[in-house]
XYZ file of C-alpha atoms in Angstrom:
163
model
C -42.509 -27.132 -1.904
C -39.175 -28.891 -1.338
C -39.251 -30.388 -4.852
C -39.763 -27.029 -6.558
C -37.046 -26.077 -9.050
C -36.257 -22.425 -9.661
C -36.153 -21.669 -13.370
C -34.833 -18.680 -15.262
C -38.343 -17.542 -16.193
C -39.219 -17.397 -12.472
C -36.188 -15.172 -11.792
C -37.068 -12.871 -14.701
C -40.630 -12.586 -13.432
C -39.415 -11.748 -9.930
C -37.135 -9.009 -11.294
C -39.865 -7.651 -13.592
C -42.380 -7.425 -10.735
C -39.902 -5.630 -8.460
C -38.234 -3.464 -11.114
C -38.995 -0.185 -9.303
C -37.434 -1.469 -6.076
C -34.237 -2.566 -7.852
C -33.914 0.727 -9.732
C -34.531 2.868 -6.640
C -31.989 0.913 -4.555
C -29.428 1.110 -7.383
C -29.924 4.875 -7.791
C -29.696 5.461 -4.043
C -26.414 3.519 -3.747
C -24.989 5.133 -6.894
C -25.821 8.687 -5.795
C -24.466 8.047 -2.303
C -21.165 6.822 -3.734
C -20.909 9.807 -6.106
C -21.492 12.244 -3.237
C -18.887 10.491 -1.074
C -16.380 10.584 -3.946
C -16.769 14.350 -4.321
C -16.811 15.139 -0.596
C -13.751 13.132 0.479
C -10.395 14.853 -0.106
C -8.057 13.227 -2.621
C -5.167 11.137 -1.342
C -2.063 11.001 -3.507
C 0.432 8.159 -3.550
C 4.008 8.347 -4.759
C 5.968 5.136 -5.043
C 9.350 3.986 -6.149
C 10.612 0.527 -6.967
C 14.094 -0.303 -5.737
C 15.778 -3.353 -7.223
C 18.007 -5.620 -5.195
C 21.366 -6.237 -6.810
C 23.347 -9.407 -6.288
C 26.310 -9.075 -4.004
C 29.446 -7.829 -5.732
C 31.853 -9.407 -3.257
C 33.075 -12.922 -4.115
C 31.258 -15.483 -1.988
C 34.439 -16.875 -0.456
C 35.194 -13.394 0.968
C 31.643 -12.641 2.023
C 30.687 -13.341 5.591
C 27.419 -14.798 6.769
C 25.899 -11.353 7.321
C 26.201 -10.470 3.630
C 24.550 -13.650 2.416
C 21.402 -13.404 4.546
C 18.005 -13.429 2.872
C 16.745 -10.251 1.233
C 13.631 -10.127 3.404
C 15.701 -9.961 6.572
C 17.782 -7.157 5.123
C 14.643 -5.325 4.001
C 13.209 -5.495 7.517
C 16.440 -4.022 8.831
C 16.333 -1.258 6.206
C 12.689 -0.561 7.016
C 13.488 -0.203 10.719
C 16.320 2.201 9.922
C 14.251 4.292 7.493
C 11.249 4.392 9.836
C 13.254 5.313 12.909
C 11.728 8.025 15.059
C 14.601 10.468 14.466
C 14.496 10.179 10.655
C 10.723 10.502 10.479
C 10.848 13.489 12.845
C 13.460 15.138 10.625
C 11.277 14.644 7.512
C 8.210 15.995 9.333
C 10.097 19.107 10.393
C 11.713 19.594 6.972
C 8.402 19.466 5.073
C 6.252 20.962 7.876
C 3.911 17.955 7.928
C 0.934 17.458 10.251
C 1.111 20.893 11.941
C -2.304 20.497 13.597
C -1.402 17.075 15.018
C 1.973 18.309 16.302
C 0.343 21.312 17.950
C -2.474 19.374 19.568
C -0.914 15.968 20.385
C 2.863 16.379 19.971
C 5.561 15.028 17.701
C 5.070 11.407 18.762
C 1.565 11.299 17.308
C 2.737 12.975 14.080
C 5.514 10.391 13.690
C 2.991 7.607 14.262
C 0.657 9.053 11.612
C 3.482 9.343 9.079
C 4.600 5.759 9.704
C 1.072 4.641 8.814
C 1.354 6.585 5.538
C 4.563 4.809 4.513
C 4.463 1.319 3.090
C 6.798 -1.273 1.670
C 5.935 -4.288 -0.476
C 8.330 -6.899 -1.779
C 8.399 -8.048 -5.396
C 9.340 -11.692 -5.867
C 10.191 -13.836 -8.861
C 10.721 -17.567 -9.276
C 14.345 -18.575 -9.916
C 16.228 -21.847 -9.721
C 18.306 -22.128 -6.559
C 21.967 -22.644 -7.637
C 22.681 -24.872 -4.627
C 19.685 -27.218 -4.824
C 18.497 -26.751 -8.408
C 14.892 -26.373 -7.273
C 12.867 -23.332 -8.189
C 12.306 -20.926 -5.309
C 10.759 -17.495 -4.945
C 13.374 -14.802 -4.483
C 12.832 -11.159 -3.623
C 14.184 -9.096 -6.503
C 12.857 -5.641 -5.627
C 10.702 -3.744 -3.211
C 8.160 -1.020 -3.621
C 8.364 1.930 -1.248
C 5.462 4.381 -1.141
C 4.106 7.369 0.744
C 0.511 8.618 0.795
C -0.662 12.138 1.578
C -2.891 15.025 0.531
C -0.387 17.417 -1.093
C 0.894 15.916 -4.376
C 4.148 17.907 -4.466
C 5.067 17.059 -0.874
C 4.110 13.421 -1.404
C 6.482 13.169 -4.358
C 9.345 14.897 -2.520
C 8.902 12.748 0.584
C 8.865 9.559 -1.501
C 12.153 10.662 -3.075
C 13.678 11.339 0.355
C 12.535 7.945 1.614
C 13.972 6.152 -1.409
C 17.310 7.891 -0.898
C 17.376 6.711 2.716
């Protein structure tokens, strides 16, 4: 038994003998997925890509805070954009999550909206002018918002990108 080698003809025979089982399992999974796709509500995503420009101030005038890495600045921007007060203002302006606000309060609505907002960095490989070695540098970031109403999703993504 241990020296037996499985050949392609054995596999084909196995599949041929159990053809009805394979087809019925495939059809069951396929139909289940189709039903789920039609039952679940659509979720729309609006995104914007914001490029990071090089500093315009000459380096000899620029302080250490201006020359920090882009990722650190992006984290700071993200904290400012996702502050409780700004998110609350957007929720009130667009009348988002009315059932959550009524049942659980504004804090839960703000938490839900924060989960719907995302940010991803876009990096490219450039030579470092100081060392000459190639390093990955963040050149842009993608900001997106996901929701169920396509018009509101687009407007909220625009507001977030302006912030």
